Coordinates of C-alpha atoms and ligand atoms in Angstrom, one line a residue:
X1 CA 8.1 -51.8 30.7
X2 CA 11.3 -50.1 31.7
X3 CA 13.3 -51.7 34.2
X4 CA 16.5 -50.9 36.6
X5 CA 18.4 -54.0 37.4
X6 CA 21.2 -52.9 40.3
X7 CA 24.4 -54.5 40.5
X8 CA 27.3 -55.7 38.6
X9 CA 27.7 -59.4 39.0
X10 CA 27.6 -62.1 37.4
X11 CA 24.2 -62.8 38.7
X12 CA 22.8 -59.5 37.4
X13 CA 24.7 -60.6 34.1
X14 CA 22.0 -63.7 34.1
X15 CA 19.5 -61.7 35.4
X16 CA 19.7 -59.1 32.6
X17 CA 20.0 -61.8 29.9
X18 CA 16.8 -63.3 31.2
X19 CA 14.7 -59.8 31.3
X20 CA 16.2 -58.8 28.2
X21 CA 14.8 -62.0 26.7
X22 CA 11.2 -60.9 28.6
X23 CA 8.6 -59.6 25.7
X24 CA 7.0 -57.3 28.8
X25 CA 10.9 -55.4 28.7
X26 CA 10.9 -52.0 26.7
X27 CA 13.9 -50.8 27.7
X28 CA 16.7 -52.6 30.4
X29 CA 18.9 -50.7 32.5
X30 CA 21.7 -51.5 34.5
X31 CA 23.4 -49.6 37.6
X32 CA 26.6 -50.0 37.6
X33 CA 26.7 -53.0 35.5
X34 CA 30.0 -54.8 34.1
X35 CA 31.2 -55.2 30.1
X36 CA 28.7 -58.3 29.6
X37 CA 26.1 -56.5 31.2
X38 CA 26.4 -53.3 28.5
X39 CA 25.5 -56.2 25.9
X40 CA 22.1 -56.6 27.4
X41 CA 21.8 -53.4 28.8
X42 CA 22.3 -49.9 29.1
X43 CA 24.7 -49.5 31.8
X44 CA 24.5 -47.0 33.9
X45 CA 27.5 -45.3 36.2
X46 CA 25.7 -44.9 40.0
X47 CA 27.0 -45.7 42.9
X48 CA 23.9 -47.5 44.3
X49 CA 24.5 -47.2 48.2
X50 CA 22.9 -43.6 47.0
X51 CA 19.4 -44.4 46.9
X52 CA 18.4 -40.7 46.6
X53 CA 20.5 -41.2 43.6
X54 CA 18.8 -44.4 42.5
X55 CA 15.6 -42.4 42.5
X56 CA 16.6 -39.7 40.2
X57 CA 17.8 -42.2 37.7
X58 CA 14.6 -43.8 38.1
X59 CA 12.2 -40.8 37.4
X60 CA 14.5 -39.6 35.2
X61 CA 14.3 -42.8 33.0
X62 CA 10.8 -44.0 34.0
X63 CA 11.5 -47.1 35.3
X64 CA 8.7 -49.2 35.8
X65 CA 10.2 -51.9 38.1
X66 CA 14.0 -51.9 39.8
X67 CA 15.3 -55.5 40.9
X68 CA 17.9 -55.3 43.2
X69 CA 20.9 -57.6 43.4
X70 CA 23.5 -57.5 46.0
X71 CA 22.7 -58.0 49.8
X72 CA 24.3 -54.9 50.6
X73 CA 21.3 -52.2 49.6
X74 CA 18.5 -54.9 50.6
X75 CA 19.9 -55.0 54.1
X76 CA 20.7 -50.6 53.8
X77 CA 16.9 -50.5 52.9
X78 CA 17.0 -49.7 49.4
X79 CA 13.7 -51.3 48.9
X80 CA 12.3 -49.3 51.6
X81 CA 13.2 -45.9 50.1
X82 CA 12.1 -46.7 46.6
X83 CA 8.6 -48.2 47.6
X84 CA 8.6 -44.9 49.2
X85 CA 9.2 -42.9 46.6
X86 CA 6.6 -44.8 44.6
X87 CA 9.3 -47.4 42.3
X88 CA 7.9 -51.0 42.5
X89 CA 10.8 -52.7 43.5
X90 CA 11.4 -56.5 44.0
X91 CA 13.3 -57.6 46.5
X92 CA 12.9 -58.0 50.8
X93 CA 12.9 -54.6 53.2
X94 CA 15.1 -53.5 55.3
X95 CA 13.3 -55.5 58.3
X96 CA 12.9 -58.6 56.2
X97 CA 16.7 -58.4 55.2
X98 CA 17.3 -59.0 58.3
X99 CA 17.6 -62.8 56.9
X100 CA 20.6 -62.1 55.7
X101 CA 22.2 -59.0 57.9
X102 CA 22.1 -60.7 61.2
X103 CA 22.5 -64.4 61.7
X104 CA 21.6 -63.7 65.3
X105 CA 18.4 -62.8 64.2
X106 CA 17.7 -65.8 61.7
X107 CA 19.2 -68.0 64.9
X108 CA 16.2 -66.7 67.0
X109 CA 13.8 -67.1 64.7
X110 CA 14.8 -70.5 64.0
X111 CA 14.5 -71.3 67.7
X112 CA 11.3 -69.8 68.3
X113 CA 10.1 -71.6 65.3
X114 CA 11.2 -75.2 65.4
X115 CA 13.0 -74.8 62.6
X116 CA 16.1 -77.2 61.9
X117 CA 19.5 -75.8 62.6
X118 CA 22.8 -75.5 64.1
X119 CA 22.3 -75.3 67.7
X120 CA 23.8 -72.6 68.7
X121 CA 24.4 -69.3 71.1
X122 CA 24.8 -65.3 70.6
X123 CA 28.1 -63.4 72.3
X124 CA 28.5 -59.7 72.6
X125 CA 32.0 -59.9 74.5
X126 CA 34.7 -62.3 73.8
X127 CA 35.2 -63.9 77.7
X128 CA 31.8 -65.7 77.6
X129 CA 32.0 -66.8 73.7
X130 CA 35.6 -68.0 74.7
X131 CA 34.3 -70.0 77.6
X132 CA 30.9 -71.7 75.6
X133 CA 33.8 -72.9 73.0
X134 CA 35.5 -74.0 75.9
X135 CA 32.8 -76.2 77.3
X136 CA 31.4 -77.2 73.9
X137 CA 34.6 -78.5 72.2
X138 CA 35.9 -79.0 68.8
X139 CA 34.8 -78.9 65.8
X140 CA 32.7 -75.7 66.4
X141 CA 31.7 -72.6 64.0
X142 CA 32.0 -68.6 64.8
X143 CA 30.1 -66.2 62.7
X144 CA 29.9 -62.7 62.2
X145 CA 26.7 -61.6 63.1
X146 CA 26.4 -58.8 60.6
X147 CA 27.6 -59.0 56.5
X148 CA 31.3 -59.6 56.1
X149 CA 31.1 -60.0 52.7
X150 CA 31.5 -63.4 52.8
X151 CA 34.4 -63.7 55.4
X152 CA 32.5 -63.9 58.4
X153 CA 32.9 -67.4 59.4
X154 CA 35.9 -69.2 60.7
X155 CA 35.7 -73.0 61.3
X156 CA 38.8 -72.9 63.1
X157 CA 41.1 -75.8 63.3
X158 CA 41.8 -76.2 67.0
X159 CA 40.7 -74.1 70.4
X160 CA 43.2 -71.3 69.9
X161 CA 42.2 -70.7 66.4
X162 CA 38.9 -70.4 67.9
X163 CA 39.7 -68.1 70.2
X164 CA 41.8 -66.1 68.2
X165 CA 38.9 -65.8 65.6
X166 CA 36.9 -64.9 68.6
X167 CA 39.5 -61.9 69.5
X168 CA 39.6 -61.2 65.8
X169 CA 36.0 -60.2 65.3
X170 CA 35.2 -58.5 68.6
X171 CA 38.6 -56.8 67.6
X172 CA 36.9 -55.2 65.0
X173 CA 38.9 -57.4 62.2
X174 CA 35.3 -57.4 60.3
X175 CA 34.3 -54.6 61.4
X176 CA 31.0 -53.3 62.7
X177 CA 29.6 -57.3 61.1
X178 CA 31.7 -58.9 64.3
X179 CA 30.3 -56.9 66.8
X180 CA 27.8 -59.6 67.6
X181 CA 29.0 -63.5 67.4
X182 CA 27.3 -66.7 66.7
X183 CA 28.9 -69.8 68.0
X184 CA 27.0 -72.9 66.5
X185 CA 27.2 -76.9 66.4
X186 CA 29.4 -78.1 63.4
X187 CA 27.1 -80.1 61.4
X188 CA 28.0 -82.9 59.0
X189 CA 26.6 -83.9 55.9
X190 CA 26.1 -82.7 52.2
X191 CA 25.6 -79.0 51.3
X192 CA 23.0 -77.4 49.1
X193 CA 22.0 -74.1 47.7
X194 CA 18.1 -73.9 47.9
X195 CA 15.9 -71.1 46.1
X196 CA 12.7 -69.8 46.8
X197 CA 10.6 -66.8 45.2
X198 CA 8.5 -64.9 48.0
X199 CA 5.6 -62.7 48.0
X200 CA 5.0 -62.3 51.4
X201 CA 2.7 -65.1 51.7
X202 CA 3.2 -68.0 49.6
X203 CA 6.8 -69.2 48.6
X204 CA 7.7 -71.1 45.5
X205 CA 10.5 -73.4 45.1
X206 CA 12.4 -72.6 42.3
X207 CA 15.4 -74.9 42.0
X208 CA 18.6 -76.6 43.7
X209 CA 22.2 -76.1 43.2
X210 CA 25.7 -77.2 44.7
X211 CA 28.4 -74.7 44.5
X212 CA 32.1 -75.0 45.2
X213 CA 33.5 -72.5 47.8
X214 CA 37.3 -73.7 48.0
X215 CA 39.7 -72.1 45.0
X216 CA 41.3 -75.6 44.6
X217 CA 40.5 -78.7 43.0
X218 CA 39.5 -81.4 44.7
X219 CA 38.2 -78.4 47.1
X220 CA 41.4 -77.6 48.5
X221 CA 42.8 -74.4 49.5
X222 CA 40.9 -71.2 51.4
X223 CA 37.2 -70.3 50.8
X224 CA 36.0 -67.8 48.3
X225 CA 33.0 -66.4 46.8
X226 CA 32.1 -69.2 44.8
X227 CA 34.4 -71.3 42.1
X228 CA 31.2 -72.9 39.9
X229 CA 28.2 -74.8 40.3
X230 CA 25.4 -77.0 39.0
X231 CA 22.0 -77.4 39.2
X232 CA 19.9 -79.5 40.1
X233 CA 21.6 -80.6 43.0
X234 CA 21.1 -84.3 42.9
X235 CA 21.2 -84.9 46.7
X236 CA 17.8 -82.4 46.8
X237 CA 15.3 -85.2 46.1
X238 CA 11.8 -84.5 45.8
X239 CA 11.1 -85.8 49.3
X240 CA 13.8 -83.6 50.5
X241 CA 12.8 -80.7 49.1
X242 CA 8.9 -81.2 50.6
X243 CA 10.7 -81.5 53.6
X244 CA 12.8 -77.9 53.4
X245 CA 9.2 -76.0 52.1
X246 CA 7.9 -78.0 55.1
X247 CA 10.4 -77.6 57.7
X248 CA 12.1 -74.4 56.6
X249 CA 11.1 -72.0 54.1
X250 CA 6.9 -72.1 55.1
X251 CA 8.1 -71.6 58.6
X252 CA 10.4 -68.7 58.2
X253 CA 7.5 -66.9 56.2
X254 CA 5.3 -67.4 58.3
X255 CA 7.3 -66.1 61.3
X256 CA 8.4 -63.3 59.2
X257 CA 4.6 -62.3 58.7
X258 CA 3.6 -62.2 62.0
X259 CA 6.2 -60.1 62.9
X260 CA 5.1 -57.3 60.6
X261 CA 8.0 -58.1 58.3
X262 CA 7.2 -60.1 55.4
X263 CA 9.5 -61.8 52.9
X264 CA 9.0 -60.8 50.0
X265 CA 11.7 -61.9 47.1
X266 CA 14.4 -64.6 46.8
X267 CA 15.1 -66.4 49.5
X268 CA 18.5 -68.9 49.2
X269 CA 18.8 -71.1 51.8
X270 CA 22.3 -72.7 52.3
X271 CA 21.1 -76.3 53.7
X272 CA 23.5 -78.7 55.2
X273 CA 22.0 -82.2 54.4
X274 CA 22.3 -84.4 57.5
X275 CA 21.3 -87.8 58.3
X276 CA 18.9 -86.1 60.4
X277 CA 17.2 -84.0 57.0
X278 CA 17.8 -80.8 55.8
X279 CA 19.5 -78.4 58.0
X280 CA 19.2 -74.4 57.8
X281 CA 23.2 -73.4 57.8
X282 CA 22.2 -69.9 56.4
X283 CA 19.7 -67.5 54.9
X284 CA 20.6 -65.2 52.0
X285 CA 17.8 -62.7 50.6
X286 CA 18.7 -62.8 47.2
X287 CA 20.0 -64.3 44.2
X288 CA 22.9 -66.8 44.8
X289 CA 26.3 -66.0 43.1
X290 CA 27.1 -68.4 41.2
X291 CA 24.0 -70.6 41.8
X292 CA 21.9 -67.6 39.6
X293 CA 24.0 -67.9 36.5
X294 CA 22.8 -71.9 36.2
X295 CA 19.2 -71.4 37.5
X296 CA 19.0 -68.6 34.7
X297 CA 19.9 -71.5 31.7
X298 CA 17.5 -73.6 33.2
X299 CA 14.4 -71.7 33.7
X300 CA 12.1 -72.1 30.5
X301 CA 9.0 -69.0 31.5
X302 CA 9.6 -65.2 31.5
X303 CA 11.4 -64.7 34.7
X304 CA 9.8 -60.8 34.9
X305 CA 6.0 -61.5 35.6
X306 CA 7.6 -64.0 38.5
X307 CA 9.6 -61.2 39.8
X308 CA 6.3 -58.6 39.7
X309 CA 4.3 -61.3 41.1
X310 CA 6.8 -61.5 44.0
X311 CA 6.4 -57.9 44.9
X312 CA 2.7 -58.1 44.2
X313 CA 2.0 -60.8 46.6
X314 CA 0.5 -62.4 43.7
X315 CA 2.4 -65.5 43.6
X316 CA -0.3 -68.2 44.8
X317 CA -1.1 -70.5 42.0
X318 CA 2.4 -69.4 39.7
X319 CA 3.6 -71.7 37.7
X320 CA 7.4 -71.6 36.5
X321 CA 8.7 -74.1 33.9
X322 CA 11.8 -75.4 34.0
X323 CA 14.1 -76.9 31.2
X324 CA 14.5 -80.9 32.4
X325 CA 18.4 -80.4 31.6
X326 CA 21.3 -79.6 34.0
X327 CA 23.6 -76.6 33.7
X328 CA 27.1 -75.7 34.9
X329 CA 29.0 -72.9 35.5
X330 CA 32.8 -72.8 36.5
X331 CA 34.4 -69.3 37.8
X332 CA 37.2 -68.0 36.1
X333 CA 38.6 -65.6 38.7
X334 CA 42.3 -63.5 38.3
X335 CA 45.3 -65.2 39.7
X336 CA 46.1 -64.8 43.2
X337 CA 42.1 -65.1 44.2
X338 CA 40.9 -64.8 47.0
X339 CA 44.4 -63.1 47.8
X340 CA 45.7 -60.0 46.2
X341 CA 45.2 -60.1 42.2
X342 CA 46.1 -57.7 39.8
X343 CA 43.5 -56.0 37.5
X344 CA 43.6 -54.5 33.8
X345 CA 44.6 -58.2 31.6
X346 CA 43.0 -58.5 28.5
X347 CA 40.4 -61.4 27.5
X348 CA 40.5 -62.8 24.4
X349 CA 38.5 -65.3 22.8
X350 CA 35.4 -64.8 24.3
X351 CA 33.4 -65.0 21.3
X352 CA 34.7 -68.4 20.1
X353 CA 34.4 -69.8 23.6
X354 CA 30.6 -68.6 23.6
X355 CA 30.1 -70.5 20.1
X356 CA 30.1 -73.6 22.2
X357 CA 26.8 -75.2 21.9
X358 CA 24.3 -74.5 25.1
X359 CA 27.1 -72.2 26.1
X360 CA 26.2 -68.4 28.0
X361 CA 29.0 -66.2 28.8
X362 CA 28.2 -64.0 32.3
X363 CA 30.5 -61.4 33.1
X364 CA 31.3 -60.8 36.7
X365 CA 34.3 -58.3 37.1
X366 CA 35.3 -57.1 34.0
X367 CA 35.5 -53.8 32.6
X368 CA 35.3 -52.5 28.5
X369 CA 38.0 -51.2 27.3
X370 CA 37.8 -49.7 23.6
X371 CA 36.7 -52.5 21.9
X372 CA 38.6 -54.7 24.4
X373 CA 37.1 -56.5 27.6
X374 CA 39.6 -56.2 30.5
X375 CA 39.5 -58.0 33.9
X376 CA 38.5 -55.8 36.6
X377 CA 37.7 -57.6 39.8
X378 CA 39.1 -61.3 41.5
X379 CA 36.0 -63.4 40.1
X380 CA 36.0 -62.3 36.6
X381 CA 33.8 -64.3 33.8
X382 CA 31.4 -67.5 34.4
X383 CA 31.3 -69.6 32.0
X384 CA 28.3 -71.5 31.5
X385 CA 26.2 -74.4 29.8
X386 CA 23.6 -76.4 29.7
X387 CA 23.5 -80.1 28.7
X388 CA 21.1 -83.3 28.9
X389 CA 23.1 -83.7 32.7
X390 CA 26.2 -82.6 34.7
X391 CA 28.6 -84.6 32.8
X392 CA 27.4 -82.5 29.1
X393 CA 27.2 -79.5 30.7
X394 CA 30.8 -79.9 32.5
X395 CA 32.7 -80.9 29.4
X396 CA 31.0 -77.7 27.3
X397 CA 32.1 -75.6 30.0
X398 CA 35.5 -76.6 30.0
X399 CA 35.4 -76.9 25.9
X400 CA 34.5 -73.2 26.4
X401 CA 36.9 -72.4 28.5
X402 CA 39.5 -74.1 26.6
X403 CA 38.9 -71.2 23.9
X404 CA 38.7 -68.3 26.2
X405 CA 42.6 -66.8 25.8
X406 CA 43.4 -65.4 29.5
X407 CA 46.9 -66.1 30.7
X408 CA 46.3 -64.5 33.9
X409 CA 43.3 -65.9 35.1
X410 CA 42.4 -69.6 36.1
X411 CA 39.5 -71.9 37.3
X412 CA 38.9 -75.1 38.6
X413 CA 39.2 -77.9 36.6
X414 CA 36.6 -80.0 38.3
X415 CA 33.7 -78.4 39.5
X416 CA 30.6 -80.9 39.5
X417 CA 33.0 -83.5 40.2
X418 CA 30.6 -85.1 42.3
X419 CA 27.8 -84.9 40.1
X420 CA 29.4 -86.4 37.6
X421 CA 31.0 -89.4 39.9
X422 CA 27.4 -89.5 40.2
X423 CA 25.7 -90.1 37.5
X424 CA 28.9 -92.3 35.9
X425 CA 27.9 -94.7 38.9
X426 CA 24.0 -94.2 37.3
Ligands
AMP501 P1 28.8 -68.9 54.4 O1 29.9 -67.8 54.1 O2 27.9 -68.2 55.6 O3 28.5 -69.0 53.1 O4 29.6 -70.0 55.2 C1 30.4 -70.7 54.4 C2 30.4 -72.1 54.6 O5 31.2 -72.8 56.2 C3 29.3 -72.9 54.2 O6 28.9 -73.2 53.3 C4 29.8 -73.9 54.9 O7 30.5 -74.9 54.4 C5 30.3 -74.0 56.5 N1 29.7 -73.8 57.3 C6 28.8 -72.5 58.1 N2 28.2 -72.7 59.4 C7 28.3 -74.1 59.4 C8 27.7 -75.5 60.1 N3 26.9 -75.0 61.2 N4 28.5 -76.6 60.0 C9 29.2 -76.9 59.0 N5 29.8 -75.5 57.8 C10 29.1 -74.9 58.2

């Protein structure tokens, strides 16, 4: 089969790495891709927000199956447009992608279906929102309704910070994403990312992971798109996995089908494991970044038939095999990220780093310049490793990182610290 992946981050590199290994894949294309993806797939420079251009590429290259990585094209309805053009596409339709595209939509769906989540209210103007915050008191969480590239959640220090966040969102600070605001209860517990593959009817649990959102060691500093992750998440016991499926994922699937928007694709639930059990923080309608980079290292089965079964509604009795190991990824970012950073520095030592046992390096913001690899984004590399436990995977990942020669880059040195401490305690 001829496969096209849309996207250019470490997620798409990990998917390309896995799909290139499928015996079913004849040709693998990626648009627009990056320097690492180019080692697995033919990269095509293309604006993926231009659905007509994507369709034209698919027809010209005789593409049999399209895998959409990022959320923005999904929320914009690229699956609807590609399917209407006769192209089999993995991912949710525009209406199903509202689970990520509108936080208010998801909260209302939870309320209507008794899905455990933080208590909340929705607002369309600042004054009632501020009155609600004053009534509820601190701590509280303020969220832009729409897609805000990871900047739409504010956990203010105090009332004045809360009011400033409300003014920023309604004042257009996040564009159209902040035209509506959700204010919700602050949940206390341990966070986990949980992934399920869905076909409109059936949901198959994939795996769990834990992300590190803060830029600095010891979980300090500003939030980022994610500085590292590991899988599985030790907090997700079999009992909590079953509760997450029964109380959150399955009722969501049922509700989406009942409203005529059956959910197909990968459903990524951000969870807070509270003393009362798992609660939904938010949904993403795509593979997580950087969680996918570790999930793909642990997936033993061929990914392609699973993605096709999701699109075709054939996941019932589908069986996926996983390695009984752990995997961990460390994000290398350009100095200054998540603030201002420079592009264009040269990265060396990647071949030597990739020689470390169990290591795969997935590229995010890179580009090829002749034979050289150049940094071309904030998050640039995902140095990923498999091991018999998180401790071993972590040691391998940092051994590889120490071989990367990139003075303009940095990474956290403590990815996986909670799991490593748990493993030490036994
Ligand atoms: P997001 O960008 O939507 O992934 O949210 C960023 C982070 O905000 C999450 O990973 C949580 O750490 C935190 N967060 C979001 N909602 C809540 C909540 N209701 N209670 C506590 N923390 C939250």
